[in-house]
CSV table of C-alpha atoms in Angstrom, one decimal:
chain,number,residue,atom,x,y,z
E,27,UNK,CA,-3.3,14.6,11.5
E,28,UNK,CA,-1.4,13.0,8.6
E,29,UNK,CA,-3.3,12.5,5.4
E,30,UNK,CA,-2.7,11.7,2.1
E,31,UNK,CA,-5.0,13.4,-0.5
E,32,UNK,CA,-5.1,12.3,-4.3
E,33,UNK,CA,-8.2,14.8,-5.4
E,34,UNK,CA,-8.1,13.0,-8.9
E,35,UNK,CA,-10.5,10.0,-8.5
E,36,UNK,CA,-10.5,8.4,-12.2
E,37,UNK,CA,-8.3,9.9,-15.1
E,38,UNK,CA,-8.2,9.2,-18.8
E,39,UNK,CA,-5.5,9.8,-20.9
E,40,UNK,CA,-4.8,8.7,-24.9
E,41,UNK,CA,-1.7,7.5,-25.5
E,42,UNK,CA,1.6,9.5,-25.9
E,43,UNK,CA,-0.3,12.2,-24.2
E,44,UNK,CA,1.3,13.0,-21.1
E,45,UNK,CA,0.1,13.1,-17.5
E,46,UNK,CA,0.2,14.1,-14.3
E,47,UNK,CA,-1.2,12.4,-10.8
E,48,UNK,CA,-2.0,14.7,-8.1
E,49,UNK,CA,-0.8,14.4,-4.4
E,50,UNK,CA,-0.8,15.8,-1.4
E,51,UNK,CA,0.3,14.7,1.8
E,52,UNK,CA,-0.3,16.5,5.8
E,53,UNK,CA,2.6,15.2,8.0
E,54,UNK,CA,4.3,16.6,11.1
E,55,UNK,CA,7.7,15.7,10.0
E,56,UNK,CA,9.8,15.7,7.1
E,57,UNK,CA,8.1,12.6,5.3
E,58,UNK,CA,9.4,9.8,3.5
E,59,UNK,CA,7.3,9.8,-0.1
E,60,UNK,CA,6.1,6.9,-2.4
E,61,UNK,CA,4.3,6.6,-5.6
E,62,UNK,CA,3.3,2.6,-5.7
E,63,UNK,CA,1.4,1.0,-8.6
E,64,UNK,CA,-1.4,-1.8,-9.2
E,65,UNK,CA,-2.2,-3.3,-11.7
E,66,UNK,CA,-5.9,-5.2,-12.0
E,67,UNK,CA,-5.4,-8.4,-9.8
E,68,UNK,CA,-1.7,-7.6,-9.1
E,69,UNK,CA,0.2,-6.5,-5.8
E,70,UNK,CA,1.3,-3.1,-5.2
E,71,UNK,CA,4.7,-2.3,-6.8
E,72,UNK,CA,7.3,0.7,-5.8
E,73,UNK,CA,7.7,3.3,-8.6
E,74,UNK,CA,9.6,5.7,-7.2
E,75,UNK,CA,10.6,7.1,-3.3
E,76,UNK,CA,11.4,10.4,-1.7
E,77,UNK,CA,13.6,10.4,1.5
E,78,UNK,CA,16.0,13.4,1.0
E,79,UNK,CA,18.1,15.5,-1.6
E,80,UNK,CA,17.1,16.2,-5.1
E,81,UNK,CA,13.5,16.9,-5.3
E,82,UNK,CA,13.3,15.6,-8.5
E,83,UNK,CA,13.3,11.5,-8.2
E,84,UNK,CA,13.0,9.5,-11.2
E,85,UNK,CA,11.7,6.3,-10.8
E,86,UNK,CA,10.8,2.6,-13.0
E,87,UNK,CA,8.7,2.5,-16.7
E,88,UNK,CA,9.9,6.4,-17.0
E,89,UNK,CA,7.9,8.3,-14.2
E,90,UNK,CA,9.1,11.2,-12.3
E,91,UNK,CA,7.8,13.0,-8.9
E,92,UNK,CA,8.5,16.0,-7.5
E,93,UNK,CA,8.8,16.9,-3.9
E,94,UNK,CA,7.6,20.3,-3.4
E,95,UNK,CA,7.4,21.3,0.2
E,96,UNK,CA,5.6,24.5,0.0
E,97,UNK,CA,3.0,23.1,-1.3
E,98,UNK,CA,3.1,19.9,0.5
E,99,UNK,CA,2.8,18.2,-2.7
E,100,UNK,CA,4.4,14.9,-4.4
E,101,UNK,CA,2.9,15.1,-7.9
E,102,UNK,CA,3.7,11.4,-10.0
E,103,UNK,CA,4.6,12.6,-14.2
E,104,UNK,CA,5.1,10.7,-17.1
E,105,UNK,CA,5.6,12.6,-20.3
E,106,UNK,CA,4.5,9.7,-22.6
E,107,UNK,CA,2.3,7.6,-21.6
E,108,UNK,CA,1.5,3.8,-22.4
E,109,UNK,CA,-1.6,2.0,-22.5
E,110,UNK,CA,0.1,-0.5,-20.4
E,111,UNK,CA,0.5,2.1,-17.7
E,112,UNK,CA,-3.3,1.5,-17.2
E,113,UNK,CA,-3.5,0.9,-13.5
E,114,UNK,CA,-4.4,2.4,-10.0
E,115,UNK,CA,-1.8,4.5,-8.7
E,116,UNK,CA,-1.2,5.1,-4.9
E,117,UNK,CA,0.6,8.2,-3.1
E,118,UNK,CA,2.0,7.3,0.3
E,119,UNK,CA,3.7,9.6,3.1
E,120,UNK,CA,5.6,7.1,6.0
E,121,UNK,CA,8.1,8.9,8.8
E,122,UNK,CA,9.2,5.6,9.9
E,123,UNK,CA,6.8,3.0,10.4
E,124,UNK,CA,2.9,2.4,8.7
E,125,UNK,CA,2.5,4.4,5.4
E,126,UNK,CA,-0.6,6.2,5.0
E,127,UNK,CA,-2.2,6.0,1.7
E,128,UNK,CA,-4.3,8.0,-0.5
E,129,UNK,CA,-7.4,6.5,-1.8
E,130,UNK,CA,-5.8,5.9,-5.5
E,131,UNK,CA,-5.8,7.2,-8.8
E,132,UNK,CA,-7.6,4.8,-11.3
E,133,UNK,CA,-5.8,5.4,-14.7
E,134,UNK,CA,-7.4,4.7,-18.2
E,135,UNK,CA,-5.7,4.7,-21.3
E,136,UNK,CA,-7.3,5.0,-24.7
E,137,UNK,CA,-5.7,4.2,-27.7
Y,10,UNK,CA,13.2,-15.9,-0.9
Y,11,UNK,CA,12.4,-13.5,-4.1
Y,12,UNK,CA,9.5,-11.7,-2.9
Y,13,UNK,CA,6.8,-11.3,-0.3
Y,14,UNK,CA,4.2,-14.4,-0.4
Y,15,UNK,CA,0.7,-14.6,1.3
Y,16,UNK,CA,-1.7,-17.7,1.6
Y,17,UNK,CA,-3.9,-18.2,0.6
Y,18,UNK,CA,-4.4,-16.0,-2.5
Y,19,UNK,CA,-8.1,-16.2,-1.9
Y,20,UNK,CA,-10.6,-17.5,1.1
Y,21,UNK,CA,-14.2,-17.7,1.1
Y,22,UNK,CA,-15.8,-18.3,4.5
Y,23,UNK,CA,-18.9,-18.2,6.5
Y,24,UNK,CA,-19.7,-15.5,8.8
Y,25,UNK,CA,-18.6,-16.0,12.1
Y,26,UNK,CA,-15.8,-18.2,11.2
Y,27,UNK,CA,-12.0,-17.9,12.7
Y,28,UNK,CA,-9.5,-17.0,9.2
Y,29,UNK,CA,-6.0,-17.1,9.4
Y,30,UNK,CA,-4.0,-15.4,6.7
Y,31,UNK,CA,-0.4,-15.9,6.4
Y,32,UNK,CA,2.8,-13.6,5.5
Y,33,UNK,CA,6.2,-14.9,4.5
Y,34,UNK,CA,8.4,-11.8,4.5
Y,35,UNK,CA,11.5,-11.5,2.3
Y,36,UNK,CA,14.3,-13.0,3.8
Y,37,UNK,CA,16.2,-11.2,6.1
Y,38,UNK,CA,13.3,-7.9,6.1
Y,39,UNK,CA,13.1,-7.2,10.0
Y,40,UNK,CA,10.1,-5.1,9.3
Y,41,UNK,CA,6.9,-6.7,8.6
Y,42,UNK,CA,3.5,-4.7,8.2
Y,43,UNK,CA,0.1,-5.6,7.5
Y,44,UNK,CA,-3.1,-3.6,5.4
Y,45,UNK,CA,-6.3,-4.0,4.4
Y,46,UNK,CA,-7.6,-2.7,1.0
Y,47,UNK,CA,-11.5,-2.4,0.8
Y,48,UNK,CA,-13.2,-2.9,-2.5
Y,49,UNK,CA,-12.4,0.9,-4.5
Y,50,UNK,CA,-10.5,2.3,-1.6
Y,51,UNK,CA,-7.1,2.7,-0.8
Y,52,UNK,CA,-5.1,0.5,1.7
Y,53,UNK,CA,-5.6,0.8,5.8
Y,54,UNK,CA,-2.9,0.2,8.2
Y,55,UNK,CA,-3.5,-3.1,10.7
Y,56,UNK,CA,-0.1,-3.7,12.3
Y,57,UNK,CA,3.4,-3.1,12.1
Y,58,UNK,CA,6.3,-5.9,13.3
Y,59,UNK,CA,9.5,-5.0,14.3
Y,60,UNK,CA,11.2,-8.1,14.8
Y,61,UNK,CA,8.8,-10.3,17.1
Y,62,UNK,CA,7.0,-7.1,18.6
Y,63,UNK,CA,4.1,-5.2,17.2
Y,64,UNK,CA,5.3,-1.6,18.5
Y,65,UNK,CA,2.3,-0.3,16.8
Y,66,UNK,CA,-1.1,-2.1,16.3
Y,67,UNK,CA,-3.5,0.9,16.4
Y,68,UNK,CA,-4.9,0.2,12.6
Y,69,UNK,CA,-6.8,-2.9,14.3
Y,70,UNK,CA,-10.2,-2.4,13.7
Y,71,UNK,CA,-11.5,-4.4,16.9
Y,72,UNK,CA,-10.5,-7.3,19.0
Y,73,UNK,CA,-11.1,-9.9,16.8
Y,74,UNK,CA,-8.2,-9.1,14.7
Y,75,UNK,CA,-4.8,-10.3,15.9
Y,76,UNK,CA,-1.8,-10.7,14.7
Y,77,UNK,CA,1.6,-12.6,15.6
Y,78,UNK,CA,5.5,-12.9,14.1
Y,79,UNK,CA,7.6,-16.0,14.6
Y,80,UNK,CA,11.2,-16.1,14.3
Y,81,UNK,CA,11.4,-12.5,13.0
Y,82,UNK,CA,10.1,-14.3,9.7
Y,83,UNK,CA,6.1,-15.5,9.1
Y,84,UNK,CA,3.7,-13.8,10.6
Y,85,UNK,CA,-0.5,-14.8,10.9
Y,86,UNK,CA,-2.9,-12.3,11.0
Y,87,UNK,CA,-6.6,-13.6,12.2
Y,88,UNK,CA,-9.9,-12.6,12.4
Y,89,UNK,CA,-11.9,-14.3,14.9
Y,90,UNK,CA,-16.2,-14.6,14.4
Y,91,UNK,CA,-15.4,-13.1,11.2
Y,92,UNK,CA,-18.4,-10.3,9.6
Y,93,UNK,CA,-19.1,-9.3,6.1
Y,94,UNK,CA,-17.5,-6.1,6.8
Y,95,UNK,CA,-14.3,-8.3,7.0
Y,96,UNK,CA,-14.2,-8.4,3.2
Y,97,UNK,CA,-11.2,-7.6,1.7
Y,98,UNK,CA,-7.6,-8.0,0.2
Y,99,UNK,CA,-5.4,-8.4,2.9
Y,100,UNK,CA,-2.0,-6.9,2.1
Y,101,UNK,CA,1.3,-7.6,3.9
Y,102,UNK,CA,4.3,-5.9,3.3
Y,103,UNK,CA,8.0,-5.9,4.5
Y,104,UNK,CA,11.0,-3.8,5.0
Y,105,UNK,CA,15.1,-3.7,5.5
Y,106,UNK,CA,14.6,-1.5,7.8
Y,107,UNK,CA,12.2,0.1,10.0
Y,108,UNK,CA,11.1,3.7,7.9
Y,109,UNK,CA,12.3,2.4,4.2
Y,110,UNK,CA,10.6,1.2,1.4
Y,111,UNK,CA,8.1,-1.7,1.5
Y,112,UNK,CA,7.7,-5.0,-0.6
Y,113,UNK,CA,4.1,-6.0,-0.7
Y,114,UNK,CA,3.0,-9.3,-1.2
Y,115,UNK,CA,0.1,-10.3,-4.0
Y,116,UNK,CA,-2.7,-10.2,-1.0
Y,117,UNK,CA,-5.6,-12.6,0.6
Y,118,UNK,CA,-8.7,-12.0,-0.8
Y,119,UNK,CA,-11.0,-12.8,2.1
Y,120,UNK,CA,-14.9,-12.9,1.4
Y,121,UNK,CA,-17.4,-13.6,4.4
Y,122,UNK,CA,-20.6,-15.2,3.1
């Protein structure tokens, strides 16, 4: 069955401190991957995509993922991070048509 | 034009009541998809547009929710006798092309009394 799992429910983070948001996905095929954000009262926004080639895909507002197949894993980094980044972040797989989402990461940032 | 745009932004209505909730794609998107995002949970697939034709509307939670595309542009999901369990943001989204990235709209929030 596909799936998307993000295991971290709620995370807080200070400021500058860096961070990583887990993912990981359960598809048949080789999937297309998305990080999107959203912010309180705000749509969902595209901050980076997987589809082939370099595993390493840098996206908007200086976040990374990596694609690691073996693991079946699509982790979302920031080194530094801003207390505007607070937000709920979703992982998505797609193959081609619906996306299938993960339940969110809610992100708090203290000063 | 500029981005995905929904109406309305909210709706409060009675249960039992028909809604209909409204998606204007970005122009030119052949691709058209909608979700439902439950209060703390992540978003549910309803119904995917390719062109006119719904190739794939298995997210549908029953047969009160439909969903139609005109002119491979808006498209009107409703909810017919509508139930409390129907609260939610409604999210629509569109793409280039079928399988690439998609552009959500800001959402209906739809609350049944």
């Amino acid at each position: 069955a596909q799936s998307v799992t993000q295991p971290d429910i709620h995370i807080t983070v200070s400021e500058g401190a860096s961070l990583e948001l887990r993912c990981n996905y359960s598809y048949g095929a080789t999937p297309y991957l998305f990080w999107y954000v959203q912010s309180p009262g705000q749509g969902l926004q595209l901050l980076l995509k997987y589809f082939s080639g370099d595993t390493l895909v840098q996206g908007i507002k200086g976040f990374e993922a990596e694609f690691k197949r073996s693991q079946s894993s699509f982790n979302l980094r920031k080194p530094s991070v801003h207390w505007s980044d607070a937000a709920e972040y979703f992982c998505a797989v797609g193959g081609g048509d619906k996306l299938i989402f993960g339940t969110g990461t809610r992100l708090q940032v203290f000063p | 034009g500029a981005g995905v745009s929904q109406s309305p932004s909210n709706k409060v209505t009675e249960k039992g009541k028909d809604v209909e909730l409204r998606c204007d794609p970005i122009s030119g998107h052949t691709a058209l998809y909608w979700y439902r995002q439950r209060l703390g949970q992540g978003l549910e697939f309803l119904i995917y547009f390719q062109g006119n034709s719904a190739p794939d509307k298995s997210g549908l939670p029953s047969d009160r929710f439909s969903a139609e595309r005109t002119g491979e542009s808006v498209s009107t999901l409703t909810i017919q006798r509508t139930q409390q369990e129907d609260s939610a943001v409604y999210l629509c989204a569109s793409s280039s092309l079928r399988g690439s990235e998609q552009y959500f709209g800001p959402g209906t929030r739809l609350t049944v009394t």
